[in-house]
């Protein structure tokens, strides 16, 4: 996933278009995608019933059955909705344009025009086009943190749920995800910046150590980076090949790491 750049300060001025409201902006629809609860359970539990399902897997299956993946119509060329902030309008305009034209072919002027604001305002919120993929990653991570909190009381299960949900959201909008990743790697982001996911993963691993669910000898920072790198590597392979579901690729790598950090008996 894209890596984090230093946070820029905002100028604090309200965009005139935002203050006045934009009557010409149609409402952006939201598509809610949910497989049947029974199908989700059957797939997750591998056909087993009741006591035959290990506790950790059962917790995860219950979470997956209740989870609803929310996917926006970005890939259908949607435009920003009324009532959002200028920064949100710019982000949504950029996402739609990246899908329509590609990351490289989209300029900040294009994004400002689609969002109904000035080029100067666009640069006040995003000093570089490269900052937009960072916000994309943070949005994915924030959604995943909120959802994974309810997945289980067990920290390893919450880590699985967190990374699995991010990969599901990436998979759900393949062209947007592809353009965000292509743009970020072209900007040498993975080399220049640290992973944004570390601020979520490291505290979870420390909590796991405090509750005896992660081996106390594990270097939390190394483990967090390895988990983040697993998602990043799998996503890059998926962008290139797309011959497998991203969430399956991520789940396999994450399971290896979580097995390695279990407490030693």
Coordinates of C-alpha atoms in Angstrom, one line a residue:
X1 CA 0.0 0.0 0.0
X2 CA 1.2 3.6 -0.5
X3 CA 3.6 5.0 2.0
X4 CA 3.2 8.2 4.1
X5 CA 4.6 11.6 3.3
X6 CA 5.0 14.4 5.8
X7 CA 1.7 16.0 6.6
X8 CA 1.3 19.5 5.1
X9 CA -0.4 22.3 6.9
X10 CA -3.7 23.6 5.6
X11 CA -4.2 27.3 5.1
X12 CA -7.5 27.3 7.1
X13 CA -9.4 29.3 4.5
X14 CA -12.8 28.1 3.3
X15 CA -13.3 27.6 -0.4
X16 CA -16.0 30.0 -1.7
X17 CA -17.6 27.1 -3.6
X18 CA -17.9 25.2 -0.4
X19 CA -19.2 28.2 1.6
X20 CA -21.9 28.9 -1.0
X21 CA -22.8 25.3 -1.6
X22 CA -22.8 23.6 -5.0
X23 CA -26.3 23.1 -6.5
X24 CA -24.9 21.6 -9.7
X25 CA -23.3 18.6 -8.0
X26 CA -25.4 15.4 -8.2
X27 CA -25.5 13.1 -5.3
X28 CA -23.0 10.4 -5.4
X29 CA -24.6 7.0 -5.0
X30 CA -23.3 4.2 -2.8
X31 CA -23.5 0.6 -3.7
X32 CA -23.8 -1.9 -0.8
X33 CA -22.6 -5.4 -1.7
X34 CA -23.4 -8.3 0.6
X35 CA -23.2 -12.0 -0.1
X36 CA -25.8 -14.0 1.7
X37 CA -25.1 -14.7 5.3
X38 CA -25.3 -18.4 4.8
X39 CA -22.9 -18.4 1.9
X40 CA -20.4 -16.3 3.8
X41 CA -20.6 -18.7 6.8
X42 CA -20.3 -21.8 4.6
X43 CA -17.2 -20.5 2.8
X44 CA -15.5 -19.4 6.0
X45 CA -16.3 -22.4 8.1
X46 CA -15.4 -24.8 5.2
X47 CA -18.6 -26.7 5.7
X48 CA -17.9 -27.6 9.4
X49 CA -20.6 -27.1 12.0
X50 CA -20.8 -26.1 15.7
X51 CA -18.0 -27.5 17.9
X52 CA -16.1 -28.7 14.8
X53 CA -15.0 -25.1 14.0
X54 CA -11.9 -23.9 16.0
X55 CA -12.7 -20.9 18.2
X56 CA -10.6 -18.4 16.3
X57 CA -12.0 -19.3 13.0
X58 CA -15.6 -19.2 14.4
X59 CA -15.0 -15.7 15.6
X60 CA -13.8 -14.7 12.2
X61 CA -16.6 -16.4 10.4
X62 CA -19.2 -14.5 12.6
X63 CA -17.5 -11.3 11.7
X64 CA -17.4 -12.0 8.0
X65 CA -21.0 -13.0 8.0
X66 CA -22.1 -9.8 9.6
X67 CA -19.7 -7.5 7.6
X68 CA -21.0 -5.5 4.7
X69 CA -18.5 -4.4 2.2
X70 CA -19.2 -0.8 1.1
X71 CA -18.1 0.1 -2.4
X72 CA -18.6 3.4 -4.1
X73 CA -19.4 3.9 -7.8
X74 CA -16.0 5.4 -8.5
X75 CA -15.4 3.0 -11.4
X76 CA -18.7 4.1 -13.0
X77 CA -17.4 7.7 -13.3
X78 CA -19.1 9.2 -10.3
X79 CA -18.7 12.8 -9.4
X80 CA -18.4 14.5 -5.9
X81 CA -21.5 14.8 -3.8
X82 CA -23.0 17.9 -2.3
X83 CA -22.2 18.6 1.4
X84 CA -18.6 17.2 1.4
X85 CA -15.6 19.2 2.4
X86 CA -13.3 20.7 -0.3
X87 CA -10.7 18.1 0.4
X88 CA -13.3 15.3 0.0
X89 CA -14.5 16.8 -3.2
X90 CA -11.0 16.9 -4.6
X91 CA -10.3 13.4 -3.5
X92 CA -13.5 12.0 -5.1
X93 CA -12.9 14.0 -8.3
X94 CA -9.3 12.6 -8.5
X95 CA -10.5 9.0 -7.9
X96 CA -13.1 9.3 -10.7
X97 CA -10.6 10.9 -13.1
X98 CA -7.9 8.3 -12.3
X99 CA -10.3 5.6 -13.4
X100 CA -11.5 7.5 -16.5
X101 CA -8.1 8.7 -17.8
X102 CA -5.4 7.1 -15.7
X103 CA -3.2 8.5 -13.0
X104 CA -0.5 9.8 -15.3
X105 CA -2.9 11.5 -17.7
X106 CA -4.8 13.4 -14.9
X107 CA -3.5 16.8 -13.8
X108 CA -4.2 18.8 -10.7
X109 CA -6.0 21.3 -12.9
X110 CA -8.3 18.5 -14.1
X111 CA -9.0 17.5 -10.6
X112 CA -9.7 21.1 -9.5
X113 CA -12.1 21.6 -12.4
X114 CA -14.0 18.4 -11.7
X115 CA -14.3 19.3 -8.0
X116 CA -15.6 22.8 -8.9
X117 CA -12.7 24.7 -7.3
X118 CA -9.6 26.5 -8.2
X119 CA -6.2 25.0 -9.0
X120 CA -4.7 27.0 -6.2
X121 CA -7.2 25.5 -3.7
X122 CA -6.4 22.0 -5.0
X123 CA -2.7 22.5 -4.3
X124 CA -3.5 23.9 -0.8
X125 CA -5.1 20.6 0.1
X126 CA -2.8 18.3 -1.9
X127 CA 0.6 19.9 -2.5
X128 CA 1.4 17.1 -4.9
X129 CA -0.7 14.6 -6.9
X130 CA 1.3 12.0 -5.1
X131 CA -0.5 12.8 -1.8
X132 CA -3.8 11.5 -3.1
X133 CA -2.8 7.8 -3.0
X134 CA -1.7 8.3 0.6
X135 CA -5.2 9.5 1.5
X136 CA -6.7 6.5 -0.4
X137 CA -4.6 4.2 1.8
X138 CA -5.6 6.0 5.0
X139 CA -9.2 5.8 4.1
X140 CA -9.0 2.1 3.6
X141 CA -7.0 1.6 6.8
X142 CA -9.5 3.7 8.9
X143 CA -12.4 1.7 7.6
X144 CA -10.6 -1.6 8.3
X145 CA -9.7 -0.5 11.9
X146 CA -13.3 0.3 12.7
X147 CA -14.6 -3.0 11.3
X148 CA -11.8 -5.2 12.7
X149 CA -12.4 -4.0 16.2
X150 CA -15.6 -6.0 16.3
X151 CA -14.1 -9.1 14.6
X152 CA -12.9 -10.8 17.8
X153 CA -11.4 -10.2 21.3
X154 CA -8.3 -12.1 20.1
X155 CA -5.7 -9.8 18.7
X156 CA -4.4 -12.1 16.0
X157 CA -8.0 -12.4 14.7
X158 CA -8.3 -8.6 14.6
X159 CA -5.1 -8.4 12.6
X160 CA -6.3 -11.0 10.2
X161 CA -9.6 -9.1 9.8
X162 CA -7.9 -5.7 9.4
X163 CA -5.6 -6.9 6.6
X164 CA -8.3 -9.0 5.0
X165 CA -10.8 -6.2 4.8
X166 CA -8.2 -3.8 3.3
X167 CA -7.5 -6.4 0.6
X168 CA -11.3 -6.9 0.0
X169 CA -11.8 -3.1 -0.5
X170 CA -8.8 -3.0 -2.9
X171 CA -10.1 -6.0 -4.8
X172 CA -13.6 -4.4 -5.0
X173 CA -12.4 -1.4 -7.1
X174 CA -9.7 -2.9 -9.2
X175 CA -9.1 -0.1 -11.7
X176 CA -9.0 2.6 -9.0
X177 CA -6.6 0.5 -6.9
X178 CA -4.4 -0.2 -9.9
X179 CA -4.2 3.5 -10.8
X180 CA -3.4 4.5 -7.2
X181 CA -0.7 1.9 -6.9
X182 CA 0.8 2.8 -10.3
X183 CA 0.9 6.4 -9.4
X184 CA 2.4 5.9 -6.1
X185 CA 5.2 3.5 -7.3
X186 CA 6.0 5.9 -10.1
X187 CA 6.5 8.6 -7.5
X188 CA 9.0 6.2 -5.7
X189 CA 6.7 6.4 -2.6
X190 CA 7.5 2.9 -1.3
X191 CA 11.2 3.8 -1.2
X192 CA 10.8 7.3 0.3
X193 CA 8.2 6.8 3.0
X194 CA 7.2 4.5 5.8
X195 CA 4.1 2.4 5.7
X196 CA 0.9 4.1 7.0
X197 CA -0.3 0.8 8.3
X198 CA 2.4 0.6 11.0
X199 CA 0.4 3.1 13.2
X200 CA -2.4 0.5 13.3
X201 CA -0.5 -2.8 13.4
X202 CA 2.2 -2.0 16.0
X203 CA -0.3 -1.1 18.7
X204 CA -2.3 -4.3 18.0
X205 CA 0.8 -6.4 18.3
X206 CA 1.8 -4.7 21.6
X207 CA -1.7 -5.3 22.9
X208 CA -1.3 -9.0 21.9
X209 CA 1.9 -9.2 23.9
X210 CA 0.2 -7.6 26.9
X211 CA -2.6 -10.3 26.7
X212 CA -0.2 -13.2 26.1
X213 CA -1.4 -13.7 22.5
X214 CA 1.9 -12.6 20.9
X215 CA 5.3 -13.9 22.0
X216 CA 6.9 -11.3 24.3
X217 CA 10.3 -11.8 22.5
X218 CA 8.9 -10.6 19.2
X219 CA 10.2 -7.3 17.9
X220 CA 6.8 -5.5 17.4
X221 CA 8.2 -3.0 14.8
X222 CA 9.7 -5.7 12.7
X223 CA 6.5 -7.8 12.9
X224 CA 4.4 -4.8 11.9
X225 CA 6.6 -4.0 9.0
X226 CA 6.5 -7.6 7.8
X227 CA 2.7 -7.7 7.9
X228 CA 2.5 -4.4 6.0
X229 CA 5.1 -5.6 3.5
X230 CA 3.0 -8.7 2.9
X231 CA 0.0 -6.6 2.0
X232 CA 2.1 -4.3 -0.2
X233 CA 3.8 -7.2 -2.0
X234 CA 0.6 -9.1 -2.6
X235 CA -1.1 -6.0 -3.9
X236 CA 1.7 -5.3 -6.4
X237 CA 1.5 -8.9 -7.7
X238 CA -2.2 -8.6 -7.9
X239 CA -2.0 -5.4 -9.9
X240 CA 0.4 -7.1 -12.3
X241 CA -1.3 -10.5 -12.6
X242 CA -4.8 -10.5 -11.2
X243 CA -5.0 -14.3 -11.6
X244 CA -6.1 -14.8 -7.9
X245 CA -8.2 -12.9 -5.4
X246 CA -6.1 -10.5 -3.5
X247 CA -7.6 -11.3 -0.1
X248 CA -6.6 -15.0 -0.6
X249 CA -3.0 -14.0 -1.3
X250 CA -2.9 -11.7 1.7
X251 CA -4.5 -14.2 4.0
X252 CA -1.8 -16.8 3.2
X253 CA 1.1 -14.5 4.0
X254 CA -0.5 -13.1 7.1
X255 CA -1.1 -16.5 8.5
X256 CA 2.5 -17.4 8.1
X257 CA 3.6 -14.3 10.1
X258 CA 1.0 -14.7 12.8
X259 CA 2.0 -18.3 13.3
X260 CA 5.6 -17.2 13.7
X261 CA 4.7 -14.7 16.4
X262 CA 2.6 -16.9 18.6
X263 CA 3.7 -17.4 22.2
X264 CA 6.1 -20.3 22.5
X265 CA 4.9 -23.0 24.9

